[in-house]
């Protein structure tokens, strides 16, 4: 700051304070102003733009990798859930197939008992009643889980419903 006294029409007025704004330091040393040219500034701007573009491309690349990783993990999760469901279904199918074999054996045991022997032999009658109750309960369980019995006798072969065990020549 410097004090300047102003004189107007020969009279001295109140001194005013003026500020000098400079970019140079306030020291009294004689420093030269920066000697940057427009070409140097343009070069620095070009470098900064190049660095910015490089950082943007790295960001886009990392974002793309991140999104792909998320998609891969979601696809893996979906695929594993489907495999688990398929394995459960396969296990249940095998279990049901084994139970249908047992039902067939129960039916054979029930059919092998002669009806006239039931009235004569009380223990045989009780065994027969136990077998029929077991078969009835097993058929109820099958029906509750959507397993139905097909009777393919005198019905045309349907490969979607029937299983060919042997061929008559």
mmCIF file of C-alpha atoms in Angstrom:
data_model
loop_
_atom_site.group_PDB
_atom_site.id
_atom_site.type_symbol
_atom_site.label_atom_id
_atom_site.label_comp_id
_atom_site.label_asym_id
_atom_site.label_seq_id
_atom_site.Cartn_x
_atom_site.Cartn_y
_atom_site.Cartn_z
ATOM 1 C CA UNK A 1 0.000 0.000 0.000
ATOM 2 C CA UNK A 2 1.083 3.465 -0.576
ATOM 3 C CA UNK A 3 -0.263 6.742 0.603
ATOM 4 C CA UNK A 4 -1.011 9.245 -2.053
ATOM 5 C CA UNK A 5 -1.905 12.791 -1.331
ATOM 6 C CA UNK A 6 -4.012 14.432 -3.913
ATOM 7 C CA UNK A 7 -3.979 18.006 -4.798
ATOM 8 C CA UNK A 8 -6.896 19.562 -6.403
ATOM 9 C CA UNK A 9 -6.915 23.271 -7.194
ATOM 10 C CA UNK A 10 -3.899 23.832 -5.019
ATOM 11 C CA UNK A 11 -5.389 22.319 -1.912
ATOM 12 C CA UNK A 12 -4.184 19.096 -0.400
ATOM 13 C CA UNK A 13 -6.927 16.638 0.246
ATOM 14 C CA UNK A 14 -7.114 13.719 2.629
ATOM 15 C CA UNK A 15 -4.606 11.157 1.687
ATOM 16 C CA UNK A 16 -6.179 8.076 0.034
ATOM 17 C CA UNK A 17 -5.006 4.551 0.277
ATOM 18 C CA UNK A 18 -4.525 2.725 -2.948
ATOM 19 C CA UNK A 19 -3.671 -0.882 -3.419
ATOM 20 C CA UNK A 20 -1.528 -2.165 -6.130
ATOM 21 C CA UNK A 21 -2.405 -5.667 -7.209
ATOM 22 C CA UNK A 22 0.441 -7.642 -8.612
ATOM 23 C CA UNK A 23 1.121 -11.281 -9.109
ATOM 24 C CA UNK A 24 4.711 -10.855 -8.142
ATOM 25 C CA UNK A 25 5.795 -11.274 -4.572
ATOM 26 C CA UNK A 26 5.893 -8.253 -2.310
ATOM 27 C CA UNK A 27 9.585 -8.533 -1.836
ATOM 28 C CA UNK A 28 11.854 -5.899 -3.218
ATOM 29 C CA UNK A 29 13.899 -8.309 -5.258
ATOM 30 C CA UNK A 30 13.790 -7.961 -8.970
ATOM 31 C CA UNK A 31 12.224 -11.187 -10.184
ATOM 32 C CA UNK A 32 11.428 -11.630 -13.778
ATOM 33 C CA UNK A 33 7.877 -12.430 -14.746
ATOM 34 C CA UNK A 34 7.272 -16.008 -15.893
ATOM 35 C CA UNK A 35 8.342 -16.532 -19.457
ATOM 36 C CA UNK A 36 5.729 -19.115 -20.492
ATOM 37 C CA UNK A 37 4.621 -18.892 -24.023
ATOM 38 C CA UNK A 38 1.355 -19.865 -25.589
ATOM 39 C CA UNK A 39 3.002 -22.920 -27.166
ATOM 40 C CA UNK A 40 4.142 -24.138 -23.755
ATOM 41 C CA UNK A 41 0.675 -23.636 -22.317
ATOM 42 C CA UNK A 42 -0.860 -25.477 -25.267
ATOM 43 C CA UNK A 43 1.629 -28.340 -24.761
ATOM 44 C CA UNK A 44 0.725 -28.563 -21.074
ATOM 45 C CA UNK A 45 -2.972 -28.495 -21.953
ATOM 46 C CA UNK A 46 -2.467 -31.241 -24.533
ATOM 47 C CA UNK A 47 -0.597 -33.344 -21.951
ATOM 48 C CA UNK A 48 -3.347 -32.807 -19.401
ATOM 49 C CA UNK A 49 -6.004 -33.733 -21.986
ATOM 50 C CA UNK A 50 -4.058 -36.870 -22.921
ATOM 51 C CA UNK A 51 -3.717 -37.894 -19.281
ATOM 52 C CA UNK A 52 -7.409 -37.234 -18.708
ATOM 53 C CA UNK A 53 -8.349 -39.338 -21.725
ATOM 54 C CA UNK A 54 -6.033 -42.136 -20.570
ATOM 55 C CA UNK A 55 -7.632 -42.090 -17.115
ATOM 56 C CA UNK A 56 -11.095 -42.104 -18.662
ATOM 57 C CA UNK A 57 -10.242 -45.093 -20.837
ATOM 58 C CA UNK A 58 -8.830 -46.941 -17.789
ATOM 59 C CA UNK A 59 -12.034 -46.108 -15.907
ATOM 60 C CA UNK A 60 -14.213 -47.388 -18.758
ATOM 61 C CA UNK A 61 -12.132 -50.555 -18.979
ATOM 62 C CA UNK A 62 -12.339 -51.211 -15.237
ATOM 63 C CA UNK A 63 -16.068 -50.454 -15.224
ATOM 64 C CA UNK A 64 -16.556 -52.907 -18.091
ATOM 65 C CA UNK A 65 -14.572 -55.591 -16.247
ATOM 66 C CA UNK A 66 -16.599 -54.949 -13.100
ATOM 67 C CA UNK A 67 -19.913 -55.264 -14.931
ATOM 68 C CA UNK A 68 -18.768 -58.445 -16.663
ATOM 69 C CA UNK A 69 -17.668 -59.920 -13.341
ATOM 70 C CA UNK A 70 -21.068 -59.127 -11.841
ATOM 71 C CA UNK A 71 -22.827 -60.712 -14.812
ATOM 72 C CA UNK A 72 -20.596 -63.800 -14.615
ATOM 73 C CA UNK A 73 -21.261 -64.257 -10.925
ATOM 74 C CA UNK A 74 -25.021 -63.858 -11.460
ATOM 75 C CA UNK A 75 -24.935 -66.383 -14.329
ATOM 76 C CA UNK A 76 -22.959 -68.795 -12.174
ATOM 77 C CA UNK A 77 -25.426 -68.425 -9.313
ATOM 78 C CA UNK A 78 -28.381 -69.024 -11.662
ATOM 79 C CA UNK A 79 -26.689 -72.024 -13.280
ATOM 80 C CA UNK A 80 -25.850 -73.582 -9.903
ATOM 81 C CA UNK A 81 -29.407 -73.077 -8.631
ATOM 82 C CA UNK A 82 -30.739 -74.837 -11.742
ATOM 83 C CA UNK A 83 -28.272 -77.697 -11.291
ATOM 84 C CA UNK A 84 -29.283 -78.088 -7.656
ATOM 85 C CA UNK A 85 -32.967 -78.194 -8.608
ATOM 86 C CA UNK A 86 -32.245 -80.726 -11.361
ATOM 87 C CA UNK A 87 -30.268 -82.910 -8.954
ATOM 88 C CA UNK A 88 -33.075 -82.788 -6.393
ATOM 89 C CA UNK A 89 -35.591 -83.729 -9.068
ATOM 90 C CA UNK A 90 -33.356 -86.544 -10.297
ATOM 91 C CA UNK A 91 -32.897 -87.873 -6.760
ATOM 92 C CA UNK A 92 -36.639 -87.755 -6.136
ATOM 93 C CA UNK A 93 -37.318 -89.524 -9.437
ATOM 94 C CA UNK A 94 -34.946 -92.346 -8.531
ATOM 95 C CA UNK A 95 -36.493 -92.616 -5.086
ATOM 96 C CA UNK A 96 -40.006 -92.733 -6.566
ATOM 97 C CA UNK A 97 -38.922 -95.366 -9.074
ATOM 98 C CA UNK A 98 -37.613 -97.507 -6.219
ATOM 99 C CA UNK A 99 -40.874 -97.017 -4.325
ATOM 100 C CA UNK A 100 -42.926 -98.028 -7.372
ATOM 101 C CA UNK A 101 -40.930 -101.272 -7.480
ATOM 102 C CA UNK A 102 -41.870 -101.860 -3.829
ATOM 103 C CA UNK A 103 -45.526 -101.119 -4.658
ATOM 104 C CA UNK A 104 -45.354 -103.704 -7.448
ATOM 105 C CA UNK A 105 -43.984 -106.266 -5.000
ATOM 106 C CA UNK A 106 -46.748 -105.430 -2.506
ATOM 107 C CA UNK A 107 -49.336 -105.895 -5.254
ATOM 108 C CA UNK A 108 -47.816 -109.277 -6.169
ATOM 109 C CA UNK A 109 -47.876 -110.349 -2.498
ATOM 110 C CA UNK A 110 -51.527 -109.295 -2.148
ATOM 111 C CA UNK A 111 -52.528 -111.066 -5.372
ATOM 112 C CA UNK A 112 -50.696 -114.272 -4.376
ATOM 113 C CA UNK A 113 -52.994 -114.863 -1.393
ATOM 114 C CA UNK A 114 -55.952 -117.094 -2.222
ATOM 115 C CA UNK A 115 -59.236 -115.531 -1.144
ATOM 116 C CA UNK A 116 -60.614 -118.780 0.356
ATOM 117 C CA UNK A 117 -57.564 -119.089 2.655
ATOM 118 C CA UNK A 118 -58.308 -115.673 4.202
ATOM 119 C CA UNK A 119 -61.449 -116.911 5.911
ATOM 120 C CA UNK A 120 -59.736 -120.076 7.235
ATOM 121 C CA UNK A 121 -56.429 -118.595 8.473
ATOM 122 C CA UNK A 122 -56.689 -115.595 10.815
ATOM 123 C CA UNK A 123 -52.928 -114.687 10.846
ATOM 124 C CA UNK A 124 -52.929 -114.768 7.033
ATOM 125 C CA UNK A 125 -55.995 -112.514 7.017
ATOM 126 C CA UNK A 126 -54.223 -110.000 9.308
ATOM 127 C CA UNK A 127 -51.105 -110.092 7.125
ATOM 128 C CA UNK A 128 -53.233 -109.580 4.032
ATOM 129 C CA UNK A 129 -55.022 -106.599 5.652
ATOM 130 C CA UNK A 130 -51.641 -105.089 6.642
ATOM 131 C CA UNK A 131 -50.350 -105.453 3.109
ATOM 132 C CA UNK A 132 -53.458 -103.845 1.582
ATOM 133 C CA UNK A 133 -53.318 -100.955 4.079
ATOM 134 C CA UNK A 134 -49.635 -100.435 3.330
ATOM 135 C CA UNK A 135 -50.335 -100.442 -0.403
ATOM 136 C CA UNK A 136 -53.262 -98.036 0.018
ATOM 137 C CA UNK A 137 -51.129 -95.627 2.062
ATOM 138 C CA UNK A 138 -48.280 -95.845 -0.455
ATOM 139 C CA UNK A 139 -50.700 -95.042 -3.297
ATOM 140 C CA UNK A 140 -51.998 -92.035 -1.314
ATOM 141 C CA UNK A 141 -48.446 -90.750 -0.926
ATOM 142 C CA UNK A 142 -47.840 -91.245 -4.653
ATOM 143 C CA UNK A 143 -51.020 -89.344 -5.492
ATOM 144 C CA UNK A 144 -50.124 -86.503 -3.097
ATOM 145 C CA UNK A 145 -46.824 -86.047 -4.940
ATOM 146 C CA UNK A 146 -48.334 -86.258 -8.421
ATOM 147 C CA UNK A 147 -47.365 -89.824 -9.213
ATOM 148 C CA UNK A 148 -50.193 -91.687 -10.941
ATOM 149 C CA UNK A 149 -50.521 -95.298 -11.929
ATOM 150 C CA UNK A 150 -50.974 -96.180 -15.598
ATOM 151 C CA UNK A 151 -52.454 -99.451 -16.777
ATOM 152 C CA UNK A 152 -50.934 -100.080 -20.203
ATOM 153 C CA UNK A 153 -52.730 -103.374 -20.873
ATOM 154 C CA UNK A 154 -54.574 -103.279 -24.226
ATOM 155 C CA UNK A 155 -53.452 -99.694 -24.787
ATOM 156 C CA UNK A 156 -51.377 -98.585 -27.770
ATOM 157 C CA UNK A 157 -47.740 -97.903 -26.822
ATOM 158 C CA UNK A 158 -47.061 -94.231 -26.145
ATOM 159 C CA UNK A 159 -43.318 -93.481 -25.737
ATOM 160 C CA UNK A 160 -44.136 -90.335 -23.724
ATOM 161 C CA UNK A 161 -46.035 -92.324 -21.077
ATOM 162 C CA UNK A 162 -44.800 -95.912 -21.324
ATOM 163 C CA UNK A 163 -41.426 -97.549 -20.963
ATOM 164 C CA UNK A 164 -40.583 -100.429 -23.278
ATOM 165 C CA UNK A 165 -39.027 -103.261 -21.299
ATOM 166 C CA UNK A 166 -39.046 -105.926 -24.005
ATOM 167 C CA UNK A 167 -40.353 -106.434 -27.497
ATOM 168 C CA UNK A 168 -42.700 -109.255 -28.483
ATOM 169 C CA UNK A 169 -41.504 -111.046 -31.610
#
